[in-house]
mmCIF file with all atom_site columns, C-alpha atoms in Angstrom:
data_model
loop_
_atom_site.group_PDB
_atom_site.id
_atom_site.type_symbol
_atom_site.label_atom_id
_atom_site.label_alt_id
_atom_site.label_comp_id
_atom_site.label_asym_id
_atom_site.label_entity_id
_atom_site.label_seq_id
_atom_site.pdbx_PDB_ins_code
_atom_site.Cartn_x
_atom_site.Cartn_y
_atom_site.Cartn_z
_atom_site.occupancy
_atom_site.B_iso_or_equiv
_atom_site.pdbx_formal_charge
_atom_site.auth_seq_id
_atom_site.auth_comp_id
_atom_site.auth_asym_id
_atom_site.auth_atom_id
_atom_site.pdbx_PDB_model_num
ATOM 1   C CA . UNK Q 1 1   ? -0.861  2.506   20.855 1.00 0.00 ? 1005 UNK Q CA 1
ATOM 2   C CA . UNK Q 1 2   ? 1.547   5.162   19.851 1.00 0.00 ? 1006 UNK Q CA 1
ATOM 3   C CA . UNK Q 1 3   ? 0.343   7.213   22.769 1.00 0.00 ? 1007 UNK Q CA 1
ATOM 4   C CA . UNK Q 1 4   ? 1.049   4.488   25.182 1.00 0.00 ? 1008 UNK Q CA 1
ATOM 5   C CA . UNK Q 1 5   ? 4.369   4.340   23.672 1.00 0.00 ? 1009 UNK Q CA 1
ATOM 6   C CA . UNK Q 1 6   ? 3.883   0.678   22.825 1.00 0.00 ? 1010 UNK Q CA 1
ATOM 7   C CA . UNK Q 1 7   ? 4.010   -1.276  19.512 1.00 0.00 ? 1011 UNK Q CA 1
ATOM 8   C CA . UNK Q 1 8   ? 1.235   -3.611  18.625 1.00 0.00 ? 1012 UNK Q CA 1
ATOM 9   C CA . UNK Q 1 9   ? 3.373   -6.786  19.165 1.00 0.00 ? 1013 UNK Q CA 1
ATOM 10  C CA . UNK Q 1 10  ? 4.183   -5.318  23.175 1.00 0.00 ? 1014 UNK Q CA 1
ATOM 11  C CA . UNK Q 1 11  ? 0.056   -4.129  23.337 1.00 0.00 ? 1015 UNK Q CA 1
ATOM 12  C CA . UNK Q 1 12  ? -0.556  -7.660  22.324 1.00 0.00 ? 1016 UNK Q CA 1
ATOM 13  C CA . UNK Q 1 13  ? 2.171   -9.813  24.458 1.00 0.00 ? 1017 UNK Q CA 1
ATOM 14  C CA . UNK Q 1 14  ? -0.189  -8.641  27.894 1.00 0.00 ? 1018 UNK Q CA 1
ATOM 15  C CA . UNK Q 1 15  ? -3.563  -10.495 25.608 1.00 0.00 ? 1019 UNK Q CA 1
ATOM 16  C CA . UNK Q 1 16  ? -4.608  -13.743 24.235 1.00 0.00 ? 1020 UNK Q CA 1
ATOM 17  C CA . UNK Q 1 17  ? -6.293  -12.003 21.492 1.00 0.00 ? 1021 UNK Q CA 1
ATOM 18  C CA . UNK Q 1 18  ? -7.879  -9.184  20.466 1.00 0.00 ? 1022 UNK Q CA 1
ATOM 19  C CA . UNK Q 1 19  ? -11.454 -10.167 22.449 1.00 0.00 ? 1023 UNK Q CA 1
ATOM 20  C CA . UNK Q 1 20  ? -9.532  -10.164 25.304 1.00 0.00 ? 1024 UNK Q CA 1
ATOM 21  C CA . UNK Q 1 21  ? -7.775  -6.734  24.592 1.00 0.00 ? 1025 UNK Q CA 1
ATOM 22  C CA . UNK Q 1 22  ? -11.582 -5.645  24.396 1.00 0.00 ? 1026 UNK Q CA 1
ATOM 23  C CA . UNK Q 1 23  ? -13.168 -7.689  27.568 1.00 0.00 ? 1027 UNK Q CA 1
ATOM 24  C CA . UNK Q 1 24  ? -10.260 -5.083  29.554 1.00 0.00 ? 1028 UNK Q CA 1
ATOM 25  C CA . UNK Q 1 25  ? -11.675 -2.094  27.648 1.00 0.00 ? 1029 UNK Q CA 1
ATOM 26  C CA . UNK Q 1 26  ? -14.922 -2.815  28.445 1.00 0.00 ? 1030 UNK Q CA 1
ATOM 27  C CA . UNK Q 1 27  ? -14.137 -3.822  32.130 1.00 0.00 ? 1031 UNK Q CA 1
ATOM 28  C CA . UNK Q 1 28  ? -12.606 -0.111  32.229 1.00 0.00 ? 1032 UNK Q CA 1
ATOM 29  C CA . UNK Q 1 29  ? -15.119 1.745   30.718 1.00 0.00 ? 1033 UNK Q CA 1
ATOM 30  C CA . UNK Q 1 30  ? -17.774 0.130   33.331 1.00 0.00 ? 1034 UNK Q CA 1
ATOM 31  C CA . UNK Q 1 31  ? -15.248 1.447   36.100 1.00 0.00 ? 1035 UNK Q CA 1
ATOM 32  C CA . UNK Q 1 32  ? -15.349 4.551   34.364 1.00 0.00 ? 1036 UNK Q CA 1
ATOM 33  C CA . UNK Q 1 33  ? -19.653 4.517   34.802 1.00 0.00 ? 1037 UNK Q CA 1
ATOM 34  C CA . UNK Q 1 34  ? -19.540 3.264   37.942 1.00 0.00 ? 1038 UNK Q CA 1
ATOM 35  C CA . UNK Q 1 35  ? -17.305 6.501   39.211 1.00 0.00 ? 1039 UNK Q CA 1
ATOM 36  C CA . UNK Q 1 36  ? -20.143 8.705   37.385 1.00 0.00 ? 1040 UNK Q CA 1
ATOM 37  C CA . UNK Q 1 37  ? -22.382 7.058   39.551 1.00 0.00 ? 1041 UNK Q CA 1
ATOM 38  C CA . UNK Q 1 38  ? -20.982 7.637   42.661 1.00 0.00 ? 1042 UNK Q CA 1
ATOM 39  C CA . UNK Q 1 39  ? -20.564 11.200  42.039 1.00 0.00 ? 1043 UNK Q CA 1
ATOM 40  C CA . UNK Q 1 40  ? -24.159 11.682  41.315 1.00 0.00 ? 1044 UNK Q CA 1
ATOM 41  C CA . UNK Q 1 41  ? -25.280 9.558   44.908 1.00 0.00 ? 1045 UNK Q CA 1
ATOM 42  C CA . UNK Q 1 42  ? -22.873 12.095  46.516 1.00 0.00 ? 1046 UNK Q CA 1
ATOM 43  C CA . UNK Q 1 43  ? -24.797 15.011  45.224 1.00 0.00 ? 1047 UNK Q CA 1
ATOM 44  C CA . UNK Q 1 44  ? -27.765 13.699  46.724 1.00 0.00 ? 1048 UNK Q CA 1
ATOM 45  C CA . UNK Q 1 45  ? -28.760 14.692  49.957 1.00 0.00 ? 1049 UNK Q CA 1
ATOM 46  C CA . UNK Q 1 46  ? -31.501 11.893  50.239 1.00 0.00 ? 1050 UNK Q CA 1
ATOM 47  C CA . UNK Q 1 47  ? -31.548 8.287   50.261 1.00 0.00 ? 1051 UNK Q CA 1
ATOM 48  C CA . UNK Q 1 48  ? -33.838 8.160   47.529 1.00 0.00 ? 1052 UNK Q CA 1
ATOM 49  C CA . UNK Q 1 49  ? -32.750 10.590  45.386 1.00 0.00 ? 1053 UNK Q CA 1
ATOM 50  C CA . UNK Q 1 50  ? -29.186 9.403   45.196 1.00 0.00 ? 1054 UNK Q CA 1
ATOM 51  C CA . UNK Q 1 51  ? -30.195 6.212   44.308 1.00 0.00 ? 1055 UNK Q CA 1
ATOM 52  C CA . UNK Q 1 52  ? -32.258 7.145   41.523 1.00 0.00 ? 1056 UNK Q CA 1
ATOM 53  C CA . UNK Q 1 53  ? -29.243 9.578   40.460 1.00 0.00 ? 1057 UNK Q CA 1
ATOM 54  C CA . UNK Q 1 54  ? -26.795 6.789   40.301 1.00 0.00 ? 1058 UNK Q CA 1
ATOM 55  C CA . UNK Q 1 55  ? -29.129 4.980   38.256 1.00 0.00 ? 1059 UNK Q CA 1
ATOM 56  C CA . UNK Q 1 56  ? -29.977 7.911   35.922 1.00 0.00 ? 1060 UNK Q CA 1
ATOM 57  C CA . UNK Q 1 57  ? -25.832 8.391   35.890 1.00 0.00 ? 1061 UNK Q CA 1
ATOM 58  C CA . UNK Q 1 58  ? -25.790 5.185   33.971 1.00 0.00 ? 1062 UNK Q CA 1
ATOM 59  C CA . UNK Q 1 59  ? -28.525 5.709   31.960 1.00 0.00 ? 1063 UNK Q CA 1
ATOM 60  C CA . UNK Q 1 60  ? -27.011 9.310   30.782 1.00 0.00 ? 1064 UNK Q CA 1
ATOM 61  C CA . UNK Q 1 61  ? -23.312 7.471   30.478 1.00 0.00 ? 1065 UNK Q CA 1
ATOM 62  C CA . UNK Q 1 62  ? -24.885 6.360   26.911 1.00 0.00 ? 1066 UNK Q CA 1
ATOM 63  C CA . UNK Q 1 63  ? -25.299 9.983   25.705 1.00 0.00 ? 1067 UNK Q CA 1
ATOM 64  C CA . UNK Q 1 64  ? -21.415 9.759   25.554 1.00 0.00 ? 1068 UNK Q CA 1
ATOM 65  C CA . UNK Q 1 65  ? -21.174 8.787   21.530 1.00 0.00 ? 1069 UNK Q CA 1
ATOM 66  C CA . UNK Q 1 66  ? -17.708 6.990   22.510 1.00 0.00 ? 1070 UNK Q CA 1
ATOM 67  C CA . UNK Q 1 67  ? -19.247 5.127   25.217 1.00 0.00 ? 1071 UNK Q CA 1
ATOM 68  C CA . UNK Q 1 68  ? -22.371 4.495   23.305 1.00 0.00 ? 1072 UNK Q CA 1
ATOM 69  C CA . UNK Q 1 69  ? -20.419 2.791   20.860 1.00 0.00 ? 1073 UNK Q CA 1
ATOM 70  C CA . UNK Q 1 70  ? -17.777 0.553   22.513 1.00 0.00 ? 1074 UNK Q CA 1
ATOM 71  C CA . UNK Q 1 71  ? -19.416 -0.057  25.815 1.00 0.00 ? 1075 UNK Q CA 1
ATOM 72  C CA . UNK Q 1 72  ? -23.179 0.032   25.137 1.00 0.00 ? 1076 UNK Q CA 1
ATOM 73  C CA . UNK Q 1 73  ? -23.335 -1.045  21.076 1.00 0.00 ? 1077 UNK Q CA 1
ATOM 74  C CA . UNK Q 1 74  ? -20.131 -2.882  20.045 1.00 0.00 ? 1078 UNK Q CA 1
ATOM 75  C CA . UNK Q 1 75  ? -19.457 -4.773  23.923 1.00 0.00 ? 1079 UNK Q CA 1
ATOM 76  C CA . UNK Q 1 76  ? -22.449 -6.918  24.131 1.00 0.00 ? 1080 UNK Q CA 1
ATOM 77  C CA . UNK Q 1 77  ? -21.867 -8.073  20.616 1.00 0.00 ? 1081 UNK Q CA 1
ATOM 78  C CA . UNK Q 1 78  ? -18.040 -8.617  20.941 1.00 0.00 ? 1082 UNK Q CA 1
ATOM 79  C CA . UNK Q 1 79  ? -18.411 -10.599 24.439 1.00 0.00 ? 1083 UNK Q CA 1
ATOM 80  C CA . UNK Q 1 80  ? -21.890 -11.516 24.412 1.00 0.00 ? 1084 UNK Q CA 1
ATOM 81  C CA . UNK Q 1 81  ? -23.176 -12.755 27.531 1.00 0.00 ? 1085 UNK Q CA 1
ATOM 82  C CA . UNK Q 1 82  ? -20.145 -12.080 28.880 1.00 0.00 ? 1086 UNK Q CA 1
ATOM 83  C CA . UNK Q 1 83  ? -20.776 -8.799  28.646 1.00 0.00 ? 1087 UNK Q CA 1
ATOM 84  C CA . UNK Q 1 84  ? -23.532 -8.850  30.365 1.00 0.00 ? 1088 UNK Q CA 1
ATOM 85  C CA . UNK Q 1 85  ? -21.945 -10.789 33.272 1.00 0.00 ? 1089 UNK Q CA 1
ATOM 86  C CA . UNK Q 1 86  ? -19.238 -8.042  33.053 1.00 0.00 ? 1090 UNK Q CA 1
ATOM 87  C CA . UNK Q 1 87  ? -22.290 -5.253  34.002 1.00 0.00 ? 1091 UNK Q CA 1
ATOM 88  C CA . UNK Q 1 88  ? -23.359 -7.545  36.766 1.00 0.00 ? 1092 UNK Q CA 1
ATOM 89  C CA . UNK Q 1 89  ? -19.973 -7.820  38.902 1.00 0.00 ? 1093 UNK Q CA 1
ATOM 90  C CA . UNK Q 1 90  ? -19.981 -4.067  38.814 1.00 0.00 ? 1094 UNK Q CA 1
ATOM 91  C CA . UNK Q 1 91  ? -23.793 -3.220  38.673 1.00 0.00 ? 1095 UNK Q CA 1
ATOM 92  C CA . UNK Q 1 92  ? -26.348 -6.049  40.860 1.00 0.00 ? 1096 UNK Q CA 1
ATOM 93  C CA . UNK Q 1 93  ? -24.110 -5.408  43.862 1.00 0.00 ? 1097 UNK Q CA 1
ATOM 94  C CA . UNK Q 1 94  ? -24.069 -2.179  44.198 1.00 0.00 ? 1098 UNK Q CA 1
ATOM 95  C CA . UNK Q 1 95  ? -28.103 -1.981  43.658 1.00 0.00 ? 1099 UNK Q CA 1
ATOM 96  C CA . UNK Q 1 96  ? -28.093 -4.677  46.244 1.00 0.00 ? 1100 UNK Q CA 1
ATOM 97  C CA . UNK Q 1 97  ? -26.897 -1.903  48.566 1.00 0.00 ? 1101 UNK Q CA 1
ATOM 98  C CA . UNK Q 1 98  ? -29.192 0.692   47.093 1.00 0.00 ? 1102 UNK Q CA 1
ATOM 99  C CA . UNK Q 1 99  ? -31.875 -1.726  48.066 1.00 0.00 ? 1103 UNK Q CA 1
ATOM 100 C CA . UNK Q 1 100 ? -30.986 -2.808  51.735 1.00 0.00 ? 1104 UNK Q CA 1
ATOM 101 C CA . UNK Q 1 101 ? -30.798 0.952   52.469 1.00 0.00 ? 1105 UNK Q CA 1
ATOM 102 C CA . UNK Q 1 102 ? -33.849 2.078   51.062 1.00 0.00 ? 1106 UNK Q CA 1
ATOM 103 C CA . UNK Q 1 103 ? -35.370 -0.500  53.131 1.00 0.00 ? 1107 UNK Q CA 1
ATOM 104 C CA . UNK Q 1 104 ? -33.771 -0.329  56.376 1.00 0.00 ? 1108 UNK Q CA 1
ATOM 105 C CA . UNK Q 1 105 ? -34.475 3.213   56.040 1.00 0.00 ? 1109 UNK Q CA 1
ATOM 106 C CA . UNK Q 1 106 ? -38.667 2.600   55.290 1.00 0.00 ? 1110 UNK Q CA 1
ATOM 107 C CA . UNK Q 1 107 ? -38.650 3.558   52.248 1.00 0.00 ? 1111 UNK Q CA 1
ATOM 108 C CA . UNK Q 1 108 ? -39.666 0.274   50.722 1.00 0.00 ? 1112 UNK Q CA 1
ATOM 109 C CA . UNK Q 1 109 ? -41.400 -2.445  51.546 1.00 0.00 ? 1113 UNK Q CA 1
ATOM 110 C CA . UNK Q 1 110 ? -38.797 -5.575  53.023 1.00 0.00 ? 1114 UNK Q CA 1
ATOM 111 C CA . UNK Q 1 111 ? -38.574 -7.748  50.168 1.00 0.00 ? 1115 UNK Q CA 1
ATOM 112 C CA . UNK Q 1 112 ? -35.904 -10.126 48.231 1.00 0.00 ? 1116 UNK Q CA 1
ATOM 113 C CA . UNK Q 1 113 ? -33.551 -7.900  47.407 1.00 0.00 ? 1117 UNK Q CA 1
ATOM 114 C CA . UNK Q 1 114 ? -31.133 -10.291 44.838 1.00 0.00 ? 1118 UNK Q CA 1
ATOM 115 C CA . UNK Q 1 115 ? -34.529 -10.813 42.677 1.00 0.00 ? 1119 UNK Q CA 1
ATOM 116 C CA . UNK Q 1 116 ? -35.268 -6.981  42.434 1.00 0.00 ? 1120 UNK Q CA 1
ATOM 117 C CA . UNK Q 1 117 ? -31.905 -5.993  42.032 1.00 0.00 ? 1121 UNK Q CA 1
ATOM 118 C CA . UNK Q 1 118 ? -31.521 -7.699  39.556 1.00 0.00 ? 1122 UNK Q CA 1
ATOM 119 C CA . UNK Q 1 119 ? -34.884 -6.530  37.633 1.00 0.00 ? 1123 UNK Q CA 1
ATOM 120 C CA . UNK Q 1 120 ? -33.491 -3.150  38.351 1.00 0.00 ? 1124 UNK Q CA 1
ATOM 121 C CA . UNK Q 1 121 ? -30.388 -4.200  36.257 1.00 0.00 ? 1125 UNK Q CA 1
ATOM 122 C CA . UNK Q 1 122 ? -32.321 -5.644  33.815 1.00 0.00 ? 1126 UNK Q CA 1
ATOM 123 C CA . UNK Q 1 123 ? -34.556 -2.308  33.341 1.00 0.00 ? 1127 UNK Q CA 1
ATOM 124 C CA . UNK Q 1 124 ? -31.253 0.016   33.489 1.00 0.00 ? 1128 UNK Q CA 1
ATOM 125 C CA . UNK Q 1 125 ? -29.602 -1.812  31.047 1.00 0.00 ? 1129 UNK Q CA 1
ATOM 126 C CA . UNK Q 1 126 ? -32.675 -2.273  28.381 1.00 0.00 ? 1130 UNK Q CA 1
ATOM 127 C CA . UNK Q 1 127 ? -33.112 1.850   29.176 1.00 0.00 ? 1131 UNK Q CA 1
ATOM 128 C CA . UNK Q 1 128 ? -29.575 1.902   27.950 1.00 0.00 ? 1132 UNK Q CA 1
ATOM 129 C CA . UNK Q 1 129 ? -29.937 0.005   24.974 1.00 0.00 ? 1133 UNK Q CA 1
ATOM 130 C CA . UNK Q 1 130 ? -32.836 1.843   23.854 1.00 0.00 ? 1134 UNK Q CA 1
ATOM 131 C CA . UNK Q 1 131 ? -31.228 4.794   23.875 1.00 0.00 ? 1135 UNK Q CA 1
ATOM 132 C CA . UNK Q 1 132 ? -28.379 3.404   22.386 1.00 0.00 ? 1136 UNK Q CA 1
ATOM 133 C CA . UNK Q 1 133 ? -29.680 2.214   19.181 1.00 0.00 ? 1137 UNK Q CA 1
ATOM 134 C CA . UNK Q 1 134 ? -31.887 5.556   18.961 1.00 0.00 ? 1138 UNK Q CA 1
ATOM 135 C CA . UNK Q 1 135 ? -31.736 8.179   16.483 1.00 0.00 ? 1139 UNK Q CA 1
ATOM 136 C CA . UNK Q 1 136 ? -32.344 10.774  19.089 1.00 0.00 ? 1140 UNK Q CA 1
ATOM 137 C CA . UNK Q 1 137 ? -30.065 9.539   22.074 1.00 0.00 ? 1141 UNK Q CA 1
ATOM 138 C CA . UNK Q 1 138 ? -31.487 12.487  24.122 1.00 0.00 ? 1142 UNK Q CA 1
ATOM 139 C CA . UNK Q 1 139 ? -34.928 12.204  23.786 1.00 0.00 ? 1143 UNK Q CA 1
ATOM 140 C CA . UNK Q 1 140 ? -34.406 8.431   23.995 1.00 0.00 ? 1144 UNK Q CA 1
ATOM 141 C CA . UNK Q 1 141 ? -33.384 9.072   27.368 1.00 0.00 ? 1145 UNK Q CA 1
ATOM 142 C CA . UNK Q 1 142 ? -35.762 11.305  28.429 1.00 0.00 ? 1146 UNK Q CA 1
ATOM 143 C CA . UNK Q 1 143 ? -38.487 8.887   27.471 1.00 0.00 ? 1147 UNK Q CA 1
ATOM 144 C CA . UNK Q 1 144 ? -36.435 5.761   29.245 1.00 0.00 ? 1148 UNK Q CA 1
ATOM 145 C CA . UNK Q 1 145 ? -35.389 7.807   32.164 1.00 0.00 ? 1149 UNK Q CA 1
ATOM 146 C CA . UNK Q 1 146 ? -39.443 9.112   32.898 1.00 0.00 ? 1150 UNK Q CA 1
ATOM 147 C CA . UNK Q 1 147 ? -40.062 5.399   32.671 1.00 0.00 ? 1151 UNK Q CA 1
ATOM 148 C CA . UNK Q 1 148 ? -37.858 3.872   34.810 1.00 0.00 ? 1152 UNK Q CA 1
ATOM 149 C CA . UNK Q 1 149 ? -38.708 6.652   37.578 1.00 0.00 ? 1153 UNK Q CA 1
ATOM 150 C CA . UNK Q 1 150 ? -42.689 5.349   37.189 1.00 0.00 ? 1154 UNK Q CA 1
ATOM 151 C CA . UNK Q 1 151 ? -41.283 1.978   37.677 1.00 0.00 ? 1155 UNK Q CA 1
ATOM 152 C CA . UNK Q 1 152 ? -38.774 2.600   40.722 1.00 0.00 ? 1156 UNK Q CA 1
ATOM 153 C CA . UNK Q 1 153 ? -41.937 4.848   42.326 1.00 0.00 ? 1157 UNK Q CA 1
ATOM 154 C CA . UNK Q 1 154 ? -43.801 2.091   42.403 1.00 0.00 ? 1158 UNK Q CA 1
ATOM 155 C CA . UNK Q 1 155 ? -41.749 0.204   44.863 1.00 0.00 ? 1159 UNK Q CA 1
ATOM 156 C CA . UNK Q 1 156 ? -41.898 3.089   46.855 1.00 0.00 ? 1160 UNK Q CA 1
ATOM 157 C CA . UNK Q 1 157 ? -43.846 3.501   50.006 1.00 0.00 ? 1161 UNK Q CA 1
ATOM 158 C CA . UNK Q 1 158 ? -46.882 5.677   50.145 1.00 0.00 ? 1162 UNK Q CA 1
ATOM 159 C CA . UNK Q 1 159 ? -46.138 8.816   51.255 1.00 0.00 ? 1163 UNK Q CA 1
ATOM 160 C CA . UNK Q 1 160 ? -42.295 8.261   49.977 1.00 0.00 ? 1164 UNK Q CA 1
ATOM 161 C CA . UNK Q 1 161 ? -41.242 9.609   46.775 1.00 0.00 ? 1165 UNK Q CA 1
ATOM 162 C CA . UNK Q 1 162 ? -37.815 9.001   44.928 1.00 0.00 ? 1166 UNK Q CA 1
ATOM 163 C CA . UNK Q 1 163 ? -38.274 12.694  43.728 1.00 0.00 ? 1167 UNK Q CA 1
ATOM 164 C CA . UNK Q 1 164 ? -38.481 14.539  47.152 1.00 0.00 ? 1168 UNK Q CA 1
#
């Protein structure tokens, strides 16, 4: 608060409460993945392989101990399923895309796309929380992240890989 040059009365005249103070942090700190991720699709010269790099962007976004704490740890059990609905607005939408892309452009079968999107979620974010609450964040990661690329290769066409 000192840094912002505000007292904790002012911080706290802009929130209901202190959950609320937290929802914003939270809210910020998913923008602040979500940039990661688009930076890492950008390096990608391939469909495939910037979608899987966004999605291992988020995954390595836990390695961060500050964000591993207050995002990944300390935000689902502040907001609970709000958090979770948080992830969504920023996350399901954006695989949506991901999705529609990879299958406009062959490389997966057509299919529902809201269902598997939000799977995909659902597999990113348990990836997440596993390494989260490791003792070894890094190798946690390396063991999520080889398993969620067997899973995403498996929605990939034969003769299509995610990995070039």
């Amino acid at each position: 608060m000192r840094q912002a040059g505000l007292t904790r009365g002012a911080l706290y005249h802009h929130f209901e409460d202190k959950k609320d103070l937290f929802r914003v942090v939270v809210d910020e700190m998913e923008s602040e993945i979500d940039e990661a991720i688009e930076r890492a699709e950008r390096a990608e010269d391939r469909l495939p392989e910037a979608v899987m790099a966004g999605y291992r962007a988020f995954v390595d976004a836990v390695l961060d101990p500050e964000m591993r704490r207050t995002f990944f740890v300390d935000g689902p059990s502040v907001l609970g399923w709000e958090w979770r609905e948080i992830d969504a607005r920023h996350a399901v939408g954006k695989i949506e895309e991901g999705l529609e892309a990879l299958i406009a452009e062959g490389y997966i079968e057509p299919q529902p796309v809201k269902p598997l999107a939000r799977l995909i979620n659902g597999a990113l974010l348990e990836a997440a929380f596993f390494v989260a609450t490791s003792e070894d964040p890094e190798a946690a990661r390396d063991e999520a992240w080889s398993a969620m690329e067997r899973l995403v290769s498996g929605l990939m066409r034969r003769g299509c890989s995610a990995q070039g």
